[in-house]
Amino acid sequence: MHHPAPRSPSLPPSVAPRVELASAPSPSLAAVAPRLTPSLTAVVSGARRRALRDGDRQIDTAHLLHSLVESDPEVGAAFEGGHQLARVLGYLVQRSIGYGLRWQRAEEGSAARRLLPAARRAESPDARPSPWSPAAAAALEGAFLRAAERGEPRARGVDLLVAVAADPESRAVEVLRRAGVDPAALTARIAALEEEPSQQV
């Protein structure tokens, strides 16, 4: 039985969009830009700049989450008030100290990496180093799938947020939990808001 991306961190290879993020030769947005709304393109560009500025080898889900909460109003509306959003940002800006120090020398894994074609390609000894962590690649593919299930050709910021929150092994989920945000409750709130015709997440 097929399960939508918001309800599971695992994406079946038969339906996952084959964007092959992990095989991209550079951190260019060329491979993903056609599948992103302009606002999400700006988010991903911001995550790439943040990773470069921090000296990180790859764009991970914490970079994506940081850029999402800073620049996407729809994502901000998904949290329970400004205080919760402020706590999330507070942890994100501290990634270079404390709990985030161990991230500097370790690749971010993913609960879905064995199922995704991009993740499998990254594990090949002949593959070039990927600009995306396996979890970030999985999250982007999950966002594309969620948009496709709505019949939309481009993913929005909330699609990426839902996909990021669905992976229990991601750094973004670790940040959310440390900030007191329940990832399951967050995705449920997004789903509820999307069902209200008078509101847009």
Tab-separated table of C-alpha atoms in Angstrom, residues 39-190:
chain	number	residue	atom	x	y	z
A	39	SER	CA	10.278	30.869	-2.799
A	40	LEU	CA	11.590	27.345	-2.218
A	41	THR	CA	14.364	27.938	-4.747
A	42	ALA	CA	15.423	30.899	-2.597
A	43	VAL	CA	15.286	28.670	0.495
A	44	VAL	CA	17.532	26.023	-1.051
A	45	SER	CA	19.945	28.699	-2.304
A	46	GLY	CA	20.085	30.097	1.230
A	47	ALA	CA	20.798	26.650	2.654
A	48	ARG	CA	23.648	26.201	0.186
A	49	ARG	CA	25.170	29.557	1.140
A	50	ARG	CA	24.843	28.697	4.816
A	51	ALA	CA	26.606	25.366	4.344
A	52	LEU	CA	29.465	27.042	2.476
A	53	ARG	CA	29.754	29.779	5.089
A	54	ASP	CA	29.828	27.233	7.906
A	55	GLY	CA	32.490	25.187	6.150
A	56	ASP	CA	30.249	22.111	5.960
A	57	ARG	CA	30.890	19.524	3.248
A	58	GLN	CA	27.228	19.027	2.444
A	59	ILE	CA	23.874	20.767	2.649
A	60	ASP	CA	22.017	18.963	5.414
A	61	THR	CA	18.457	19.103	6.720
A	62	ALA	CA	19.391	21.568	9.470
A	63	HIS	CA	20.604	23.995	6.784
A	64	LEU	CA	17.312	23.511	4.952
A	65	LEU	CA	15.262	23.980	8.126
A	66	HIS	CA	17.209	27.132	9.045
A	67	SER	CA	16.586	28.684	5.642
A	68	LEU	CA	12.926	27.629	5.698
A	69	VAL	CA	12.091	29.203	9.054
A	70	GLU	CA	14.033	32.366	8.246
A	71	SER	CA	12.589	33.117	4.829
A	72	ASP	CA	9.329	31.247	4.180
A	73	PRO	CA	6.212	32.828	5.783
A	74	GLU	CA	4.115	29.727	5.074
A	75	VAL	CA	6.555	27.633	7.069
A	76	GLY	CA	6.504	30.144	9.916
A	77	ALA	CA	2.715	29.909	10.054
A	78	ALA	CA	2.956	26.160	10.593
A	79	PHE	CA	4.523	26.599	14.037
A	80	GLU	CA	2.558	27.343	17.180
A	81	GLY	CA	3.347	31.012	17.528
A	82	GLY	CA	6.470	33.132	17.389
A	83	HIS	CA	7.859	31.745	20.631
A	84	GLN	CA	8.145	28.239	19.164
A	85	LEU	CA	9.717	29.561	15.978
A	86	ALA	CA	12.184	31.600	18.029
A	87	ARG	CA	13.258	28.508	19.978
A	88	VAL	CA	13.884	26.607	16.749
A	89	LEU	CA	15.972	29.473	15.361
A	90	GLY	CA	17.819	29.715	18.656
A	91	TYR	CA	19.037	26.151	18.332
A	92	LEU	CA	19.827	26.490	14.648
A	93	VAL	CA	22.107	29.491	15.122
A	94	GLN	CA	24.090	27.457	17.667
A	95	ARG	CA	24.966	24.609	15.316
A	96	SER	CA	28.660	25.576	15.446
A	97	ILE	CA	28.831	24.982	19.216
A	98	GLY	CA	27.612	22.406	21.670
A	99	TYR	CA	25.466	19.638	20.221
A	100	GLY	CA	26.212	20.669	16.630
A	101	LEU	CA	29.989	20.236	16.836
A	102	ARG	CA	29.840	16.524	16.033
A	103	TRP	CA	28.043	17.319	12.768
A	104	GLN	CA	31.145	18.924	11.265
A	105	ARG	CA	32.919	15.633	10.616
A	106	ALA	CA	30.013	13.284	10.052
A	107	GLU	CA	27.661	12.678	7.146
A	108	GLU	CA	23.994	13.093	7.935
A	109	GLY	CA	22.231	9.781	7.443
A	110	SER	CA	18.624	9.153	6.535
A	111	ALA	CA	15.974	6.622	7.455
A	112	ALA	CA	15.079	6.475	3.757
A	113	ARG	CA	18.555	6.355	2.217
A	114	ARG	CA	18.428	2.654	1.321
A	115	LEU	CA	15.197	3.092	-0.624
A	116	LEU	CA	15.996	6.217	-2.603
A	117	PRO	CA	17.847	5.976	-5.922
A	118	ALA	CA	19.813	9.134	-5.147
A	119	ALA	CA	20.950	7.727	-1.808
A	120	ARG	CA	21.978	4.428	-3.366
A	121	ARG	CA	23.984	6.321	-6.006
A	122	ALA	CA	25.800	8.224	-3.265
A	123	GLU	CA	27.015	4.938	-1.770
A	124	SER	CA	28.652	3.850	-5.030
A	125	PRO	CA	32.473	3.988	-4.867
A	126	ASP	CA	32.502	5.572	-8.335
A	127	ALA	CA	30.034	8.356	-7.453
A	128	ARG	CA	31.275	11.914	-7.073
A	129	PRO	CA	30.924	13.557	-3.654
A	130	SER	CA	27.382	14.813	-3.275
A	131	PRO	CA	26.577	18.397	-2.260
A	132	TRP	CA	23.522	16.997	-0.415
A	133	SER	CA	23.497	14.806	2.646
A	134	PRO	CA	21.478	11.609	2.133
A	135	ALA	CA	18.795	12.994	4.457
A	136	ALA	CA	18.611	16.302	2.575
A	137	ALA	CA	18.346	14.494	-0.767
A	138	ALA	CA	15.604	12.286	0.677
A	139	ALA	CA	13.752	15.334	2.013
A	140	LEU	CA	13.827	17.093	-1.350
A	141	GLU	CA	12.560	13.997	-3.129
A	142	GLY	CA	9.834	13.695	-0.488
A	143	ALA	CA	8.826	17.298	-1.098
A	144	PHE	CA	8.567	16.647	-4.845
A	145	LEU	CA	6.417	13.594	-4.194
A	146	ARG	CA	4.100	15.475	-1.838
A	147	ALA	CA	3.579	18.215	-4.433
A	148	ALA	CA	2.929	15.628	-7.144
A	149	GLU	CA	0.272	13.988	-5.002
A	150	ARG	CA	-1.567	17.323	-4.975
A	151	GLY	CA	-1.220	17.535	-8.738
A	152	GLU	CA	1.241	20.429	-8.532
A	153	PRO	CA	4.454	20.461	-10.587
A	154	ARG	CA	6.519	22.366	-8.027
A	155	ALA	CA	7.185	21.781	-4.348
A	156	ARG	CA	6.539	24.480	-1.739
A	157	GLY	CA	8.328	25.207	1.487
A	158	VAL	CA	5.762	23.345	3.587
A	159	ASP	CA	6.294	20.267	1.401
A	160	LEU	CA	9.965	20.315	2.289
A	161	LEU	CA	9.193	20.967	5.963
A	162	VAL	CA	6.875	17.942	6.097
A	163	ALA	CA	9.456	15.730	4.388
A	164	VAL	CA	12.221	16.923	6.722
A	165	ALA	CA	10.067	16.344	9.805
A	166	ALA	CA	9.181	12.825	8.635
A	167	ASP	CA	12.773	11.561	8.928
A	168	PRO	CA	13.467	10.662	12.584
A	169	GLU	CA	17.208	10.414	11.916
A	170	SER	CA	17.614	13.878	10.405
A	171	ARG	CA	19.450	16.744	12.078
A	172	ALA	CA	16.443	18.964	11.485
A	173	VAL	CA	14.281	16.641	13.585
A	174	GLU	CA	16.907	16.710	16.335
A	175	VAL	CA	16.715	20.514	16.326
A	176	LEU	CA	12.915	20.468	16.375
A	177	ARG	CA	12.832	18.103	19.326
A	178	ARG	CA	15.416	20.092	21.283
A	179	ALA	CA	13.293	23.190	20.696
A	180	GLY	CA	10.231	21.424	22.077
A	181	VAL	CA	8.525	20.872	18.718
A	182	ASP	CA	6.891	17.483	18.131
A	183	PRO	CA	7.553	16.660	14.441
A	184	ALA	CA	4.365	14.574	14.185
A	185	ALA	CA	2.263	17.378	15.670
A	186	LEU	CA	3.896	19.847	13.284
A	187	THR	CA	3.004	17.817	10.207
A	188	ALA	CA	-0.530	17.241	11.545
A	189	ARG	CA	-0.931	20.984	12.006
A	190	ILE	CA	0.181	21.602	8.419
